[in-house]
Coordinates of C-alpha atoms in Angstrom, one line a residue:
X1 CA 124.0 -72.2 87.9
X2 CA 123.8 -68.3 88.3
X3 CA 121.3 -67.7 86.2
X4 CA 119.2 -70.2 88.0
X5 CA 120.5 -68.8 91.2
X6 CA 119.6 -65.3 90.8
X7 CA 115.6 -66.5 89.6
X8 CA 115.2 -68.5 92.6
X9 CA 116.7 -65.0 94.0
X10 CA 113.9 -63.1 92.6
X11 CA 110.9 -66.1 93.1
X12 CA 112.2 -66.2 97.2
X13 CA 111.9 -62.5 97.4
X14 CA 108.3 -62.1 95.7
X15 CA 106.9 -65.6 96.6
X16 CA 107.8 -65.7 100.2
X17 CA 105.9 -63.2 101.3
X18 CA 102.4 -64.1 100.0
X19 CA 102.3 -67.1 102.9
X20 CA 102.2 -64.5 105.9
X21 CA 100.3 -61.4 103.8
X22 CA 97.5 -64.6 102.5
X23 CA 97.2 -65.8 106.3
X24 CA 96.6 -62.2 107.6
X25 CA 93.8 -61.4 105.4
X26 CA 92.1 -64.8 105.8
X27 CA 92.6 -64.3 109.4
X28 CA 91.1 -60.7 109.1
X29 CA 88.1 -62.1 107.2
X30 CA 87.7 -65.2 108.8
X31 CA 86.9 -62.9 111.9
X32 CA 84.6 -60.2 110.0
X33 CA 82.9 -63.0 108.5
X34 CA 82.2 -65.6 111.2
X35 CA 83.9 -68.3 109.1
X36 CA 85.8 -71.3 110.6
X37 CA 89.8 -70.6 109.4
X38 CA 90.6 -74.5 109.9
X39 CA 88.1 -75.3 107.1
X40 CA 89.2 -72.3 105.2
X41 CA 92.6 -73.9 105.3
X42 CA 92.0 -77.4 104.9
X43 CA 91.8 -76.4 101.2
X44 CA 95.6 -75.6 101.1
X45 CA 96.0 -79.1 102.2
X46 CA 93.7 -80.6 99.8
X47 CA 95.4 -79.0 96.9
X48 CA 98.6 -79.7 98.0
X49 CA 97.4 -83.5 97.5
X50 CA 95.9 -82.9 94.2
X51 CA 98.6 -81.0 93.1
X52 CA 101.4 -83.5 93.9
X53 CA 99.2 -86.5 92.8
X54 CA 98.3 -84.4 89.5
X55 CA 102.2 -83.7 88.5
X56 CA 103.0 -87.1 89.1
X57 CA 99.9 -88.4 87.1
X58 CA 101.5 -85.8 84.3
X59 CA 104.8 -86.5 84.5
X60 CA 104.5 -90.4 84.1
X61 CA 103.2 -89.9 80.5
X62 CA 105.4 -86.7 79.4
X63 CA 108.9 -85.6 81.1
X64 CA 110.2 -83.7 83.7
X65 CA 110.5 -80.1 81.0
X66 CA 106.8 -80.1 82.1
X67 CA 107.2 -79.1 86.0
X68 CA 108.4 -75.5 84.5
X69 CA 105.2 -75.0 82.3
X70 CA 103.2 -76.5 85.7
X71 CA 104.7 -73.7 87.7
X72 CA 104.2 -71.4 84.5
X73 CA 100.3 -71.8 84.5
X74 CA 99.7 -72.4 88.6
X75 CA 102.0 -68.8 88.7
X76 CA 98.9 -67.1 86.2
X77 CA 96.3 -68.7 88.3
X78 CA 98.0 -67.6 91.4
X79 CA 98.3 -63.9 90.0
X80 CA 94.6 -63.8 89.2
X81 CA 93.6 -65.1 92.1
X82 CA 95.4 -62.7 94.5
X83 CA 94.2 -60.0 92.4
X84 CA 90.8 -60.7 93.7
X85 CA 91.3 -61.2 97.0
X86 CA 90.0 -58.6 99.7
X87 CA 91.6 -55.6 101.1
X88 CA 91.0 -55.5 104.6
X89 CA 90.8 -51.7 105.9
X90 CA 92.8 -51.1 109.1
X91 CA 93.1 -47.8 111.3
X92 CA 96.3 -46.2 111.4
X93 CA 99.2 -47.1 113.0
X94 CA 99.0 -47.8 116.4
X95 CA 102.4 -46.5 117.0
X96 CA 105.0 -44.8 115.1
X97 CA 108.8 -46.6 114.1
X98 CA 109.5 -50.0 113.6
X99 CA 106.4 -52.4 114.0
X100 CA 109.1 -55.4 114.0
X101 CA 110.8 -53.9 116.6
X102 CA 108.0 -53.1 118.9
X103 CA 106.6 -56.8 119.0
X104 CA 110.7 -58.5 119.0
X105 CA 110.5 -55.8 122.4
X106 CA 107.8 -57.9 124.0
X107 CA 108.8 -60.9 125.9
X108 CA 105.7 -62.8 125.6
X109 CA 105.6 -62.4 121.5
X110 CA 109.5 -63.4 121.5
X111 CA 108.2 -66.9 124.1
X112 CA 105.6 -67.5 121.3
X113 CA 108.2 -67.2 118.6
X114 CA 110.0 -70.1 120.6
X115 CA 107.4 -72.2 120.9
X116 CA 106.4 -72.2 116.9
X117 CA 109.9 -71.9 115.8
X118 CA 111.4 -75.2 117.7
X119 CA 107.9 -76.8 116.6
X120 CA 108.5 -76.1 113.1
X121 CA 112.2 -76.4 112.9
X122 CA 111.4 -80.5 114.4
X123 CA 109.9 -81.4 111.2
X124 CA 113.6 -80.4 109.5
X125 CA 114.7 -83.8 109.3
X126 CA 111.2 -85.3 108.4
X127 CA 110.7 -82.7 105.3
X128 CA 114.5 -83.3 104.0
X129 CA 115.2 -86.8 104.6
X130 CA 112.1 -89.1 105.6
X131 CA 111.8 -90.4 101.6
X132 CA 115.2 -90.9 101.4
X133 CA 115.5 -93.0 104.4
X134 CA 112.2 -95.0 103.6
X135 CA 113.5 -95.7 100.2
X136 CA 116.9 -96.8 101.6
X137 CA 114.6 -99.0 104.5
X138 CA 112.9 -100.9 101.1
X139 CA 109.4 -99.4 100.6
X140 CA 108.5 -98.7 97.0
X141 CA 107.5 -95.3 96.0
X142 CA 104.2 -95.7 95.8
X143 CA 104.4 -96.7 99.6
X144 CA 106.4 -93.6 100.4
X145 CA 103.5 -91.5 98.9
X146 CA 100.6 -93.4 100.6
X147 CA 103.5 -92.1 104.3
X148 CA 103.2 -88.6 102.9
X149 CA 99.4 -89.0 102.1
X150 CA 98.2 -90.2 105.3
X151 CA 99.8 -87.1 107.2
X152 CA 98.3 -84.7 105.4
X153 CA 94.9 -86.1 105.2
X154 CA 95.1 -86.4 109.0
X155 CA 95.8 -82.6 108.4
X156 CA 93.1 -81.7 106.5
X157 CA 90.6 -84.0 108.8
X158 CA 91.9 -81.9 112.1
X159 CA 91.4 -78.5 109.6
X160 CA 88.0 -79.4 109.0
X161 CA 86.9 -80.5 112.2
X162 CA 89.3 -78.3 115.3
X163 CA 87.1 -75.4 114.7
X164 CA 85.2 -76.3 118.4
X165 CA 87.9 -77.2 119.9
X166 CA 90.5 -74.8 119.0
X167 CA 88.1 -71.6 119.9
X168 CA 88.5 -70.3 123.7
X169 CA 91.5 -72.7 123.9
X170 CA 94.8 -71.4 125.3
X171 CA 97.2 -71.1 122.3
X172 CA 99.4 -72.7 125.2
X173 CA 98.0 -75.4 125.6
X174 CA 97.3 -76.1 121.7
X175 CA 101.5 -76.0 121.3
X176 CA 102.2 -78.0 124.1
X177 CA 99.8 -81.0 122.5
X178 CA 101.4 -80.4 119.2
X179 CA 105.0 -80.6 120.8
X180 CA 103.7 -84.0 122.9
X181 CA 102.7 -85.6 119.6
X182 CA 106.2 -84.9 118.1
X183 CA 107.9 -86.4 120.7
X184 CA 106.4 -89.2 120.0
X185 CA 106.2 -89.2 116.6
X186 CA 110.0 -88.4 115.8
X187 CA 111.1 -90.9 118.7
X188 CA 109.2 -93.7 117.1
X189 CA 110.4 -92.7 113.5
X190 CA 114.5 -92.4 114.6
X191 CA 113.7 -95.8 116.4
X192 CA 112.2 -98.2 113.7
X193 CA 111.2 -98.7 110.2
X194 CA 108.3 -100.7 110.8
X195 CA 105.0 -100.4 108.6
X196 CA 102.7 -100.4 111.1
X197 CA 104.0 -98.2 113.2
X198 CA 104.9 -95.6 110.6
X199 CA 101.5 -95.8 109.4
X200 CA 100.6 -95.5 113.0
X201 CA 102.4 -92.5 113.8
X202 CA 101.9 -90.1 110.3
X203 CA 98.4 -88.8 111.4
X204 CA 100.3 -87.2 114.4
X205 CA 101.3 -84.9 111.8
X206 CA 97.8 -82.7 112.1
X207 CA 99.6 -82.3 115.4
X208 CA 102.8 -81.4 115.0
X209 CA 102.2 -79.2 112.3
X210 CA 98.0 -78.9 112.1
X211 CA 97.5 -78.1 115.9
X212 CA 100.6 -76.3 115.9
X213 CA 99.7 -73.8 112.8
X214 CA 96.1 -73.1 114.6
X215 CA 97.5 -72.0 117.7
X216 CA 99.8 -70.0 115.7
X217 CA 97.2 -68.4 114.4
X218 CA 94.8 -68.0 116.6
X219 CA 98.0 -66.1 118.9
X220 CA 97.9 -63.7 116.2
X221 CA 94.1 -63.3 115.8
X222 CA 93.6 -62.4 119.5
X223 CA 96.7 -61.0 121.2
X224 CA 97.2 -58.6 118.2
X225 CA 95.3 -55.5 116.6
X226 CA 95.0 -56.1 113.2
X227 CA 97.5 -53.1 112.4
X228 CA 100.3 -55.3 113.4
X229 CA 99.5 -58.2 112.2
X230 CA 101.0 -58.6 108.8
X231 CA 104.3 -57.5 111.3
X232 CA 103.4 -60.5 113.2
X233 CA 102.6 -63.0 110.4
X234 CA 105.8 -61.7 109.1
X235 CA 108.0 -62.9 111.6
X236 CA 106.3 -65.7 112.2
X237 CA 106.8 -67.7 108.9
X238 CA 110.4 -66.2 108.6
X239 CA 111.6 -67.5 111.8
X240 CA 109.8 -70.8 112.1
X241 CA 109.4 -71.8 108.1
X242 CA 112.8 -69.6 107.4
X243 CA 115.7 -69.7 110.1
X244 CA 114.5 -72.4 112.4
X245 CA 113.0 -75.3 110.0
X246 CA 115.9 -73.9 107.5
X247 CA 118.5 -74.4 110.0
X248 CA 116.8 -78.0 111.4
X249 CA 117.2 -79.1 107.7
X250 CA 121.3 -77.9 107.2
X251 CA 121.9 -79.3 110.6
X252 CA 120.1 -83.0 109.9
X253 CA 122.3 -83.0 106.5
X254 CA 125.9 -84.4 108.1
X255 CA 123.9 -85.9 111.0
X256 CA 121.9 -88.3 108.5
X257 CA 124.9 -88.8 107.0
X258 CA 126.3 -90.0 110.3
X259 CA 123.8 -91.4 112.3
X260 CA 120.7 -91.9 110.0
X261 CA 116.9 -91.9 111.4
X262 CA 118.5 -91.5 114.6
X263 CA 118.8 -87.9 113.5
X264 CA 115.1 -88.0 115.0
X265 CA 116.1 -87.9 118.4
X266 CA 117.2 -84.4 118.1
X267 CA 113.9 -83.1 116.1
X268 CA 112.2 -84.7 119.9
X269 CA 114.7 -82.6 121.4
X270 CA 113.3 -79.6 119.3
X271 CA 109.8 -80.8 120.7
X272 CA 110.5 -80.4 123.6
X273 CA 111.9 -77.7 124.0
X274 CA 108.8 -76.2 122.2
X275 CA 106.9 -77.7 125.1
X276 CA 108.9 -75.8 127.5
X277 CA 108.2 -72.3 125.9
X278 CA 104.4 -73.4 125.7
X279 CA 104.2 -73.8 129.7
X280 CA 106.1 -70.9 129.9
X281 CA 103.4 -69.1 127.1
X282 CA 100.3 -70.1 129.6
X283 CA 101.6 -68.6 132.3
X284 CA 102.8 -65.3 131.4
X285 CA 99.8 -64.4 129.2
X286 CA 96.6 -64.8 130.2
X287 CA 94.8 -64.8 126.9
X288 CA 93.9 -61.2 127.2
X289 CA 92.5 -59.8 123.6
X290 CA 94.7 -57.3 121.8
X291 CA 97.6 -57.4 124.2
X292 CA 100.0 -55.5 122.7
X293 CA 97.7 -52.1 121.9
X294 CA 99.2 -50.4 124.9

């Protein structure tokens, strides 16, 4: 167990950070470039099908010692790949001391912390405990991956085609649809286990988490100079993928236990909430471009 523990250790501290550092430079050159960054990222979706579909495909014919020599060649590929990848050239510092601590000084920054962090931190009972509860509801495996599939597809679709619609928006107004959609989405999921409607509800996942990243982003891209932005990115994913969605997750554990898919009610709390900060987010920032050089 502790030699396990201290590798994941290691992995969490060297892994982690690639998400936010990866997202800043595509950012970066998605703007030099005049590229579109939702169908720049559709393609982490589309892997993230192939892969899961690929393991399983291998792991039906071989055994489960195979997921560490999996990760052993996707960590080479990954290695060489980031190796590659450009090196954007920023100005110096805008300021001096802590970049962290200048932006978690700014009120607005800290209201679009909310807003992404209560987003993210809904989908903590959906991530830990929507396979398990479909599996105890009766559907087969293969039925549980076709759940899982159609969200992300929806995903990638909204990736590939938001490019339009997303530009000039109010990052406002792009949380407070993604916070709409989970309120619906997690209400009808805590209150029943019918096909149809599950199937009815998944694609609202290019909302909840599709719109959601995009405004995200697109926050990032034109409220801050690009010398604070791998600060920004930073805090971002930590908060919303790390304390927030981690603590949604640790708090849905004894509340399953205890209530079951009703546990969903709370993750349309969380929505809501994220709507809240959203309002607030459109009205104390006006959508000015690199808001926080002063």
């Amino acid at each position: 167990f502790w030699w396990l523990a201290a590798l994941s250790v290691v992995i969490g501290f060297t892994f982690s950070p690639l998400l936010p550092l990866g997202t800043t430079i595509t950012v970066h050159e998605c703007k030099a470039r005049e590229l579109d960054y939702g169908r720049v990222r559709l393609w982490g979706s589309l892997a993230f099908i192939l892969a899961s579909y690929g393991a399983g495909w291998v792991l039906d014919g071989t055994s489960t010692e195979w997921i560490v020599w999996m990760l052993f060649v996707a960590g080479i590929v990954n290695f060489a790949i980031t190796t590659r990848m450009p090196d954007p050239q920023t100005d110096r510092p805008l300021r001096s001391g802590s970049s962290l601590m200048y932006l978690l000084r700014k009120p607005v920054f800290l209201i679009y912390l909310a807003c992404i962090g209560f987003a993210q931190g809904a989908h903590g009972t959906y991530y830990a405990f929507a396979s398990v509860h479909w599996e105890s509801a009766g559907y087969s495996h293969e039925m549980i991956g076709v759940f899982w599939s159609i969200g992300v597809i929806a995903e990638i679709v909204l990736f590939a085609v938001a490019g339009r619609f997303v530009r000039g928006r109010h990052p406002g107004i792009l949380f407070a649809i993604g916070a709409g959609s989970g309120i619906l989405r997690w209400i009808v999921l805590g209150t029943t286990d019918n096909l149809w409607l599950i199937v009815l509800v998944q694609p609202l996942h290019a909302m909840t988490f599709g719109i959601t990243h995009l405004a995200a982003v697109s926050f990032i891209a034109r409220a801050i100079p690009q010398q604070l932005a791998t600060s920004a990115q930073s805090l971002m994913a930590t908060l919303s993928m790390g304390v927030f969605l981690g603590s949604s997750i640790w708090i849905s554990g004894p509340l399953y236990e205890q209530f079951g898919s009703q546990v969903y009610y709370l993750m349309a709390v969380f929505s809501a909430i994220s709507m809240g900060f959203a309002i607030v987010l459109t009205r104390t920032w006006r959508g000015e471009d690199q808001t926080f050089c002063n």
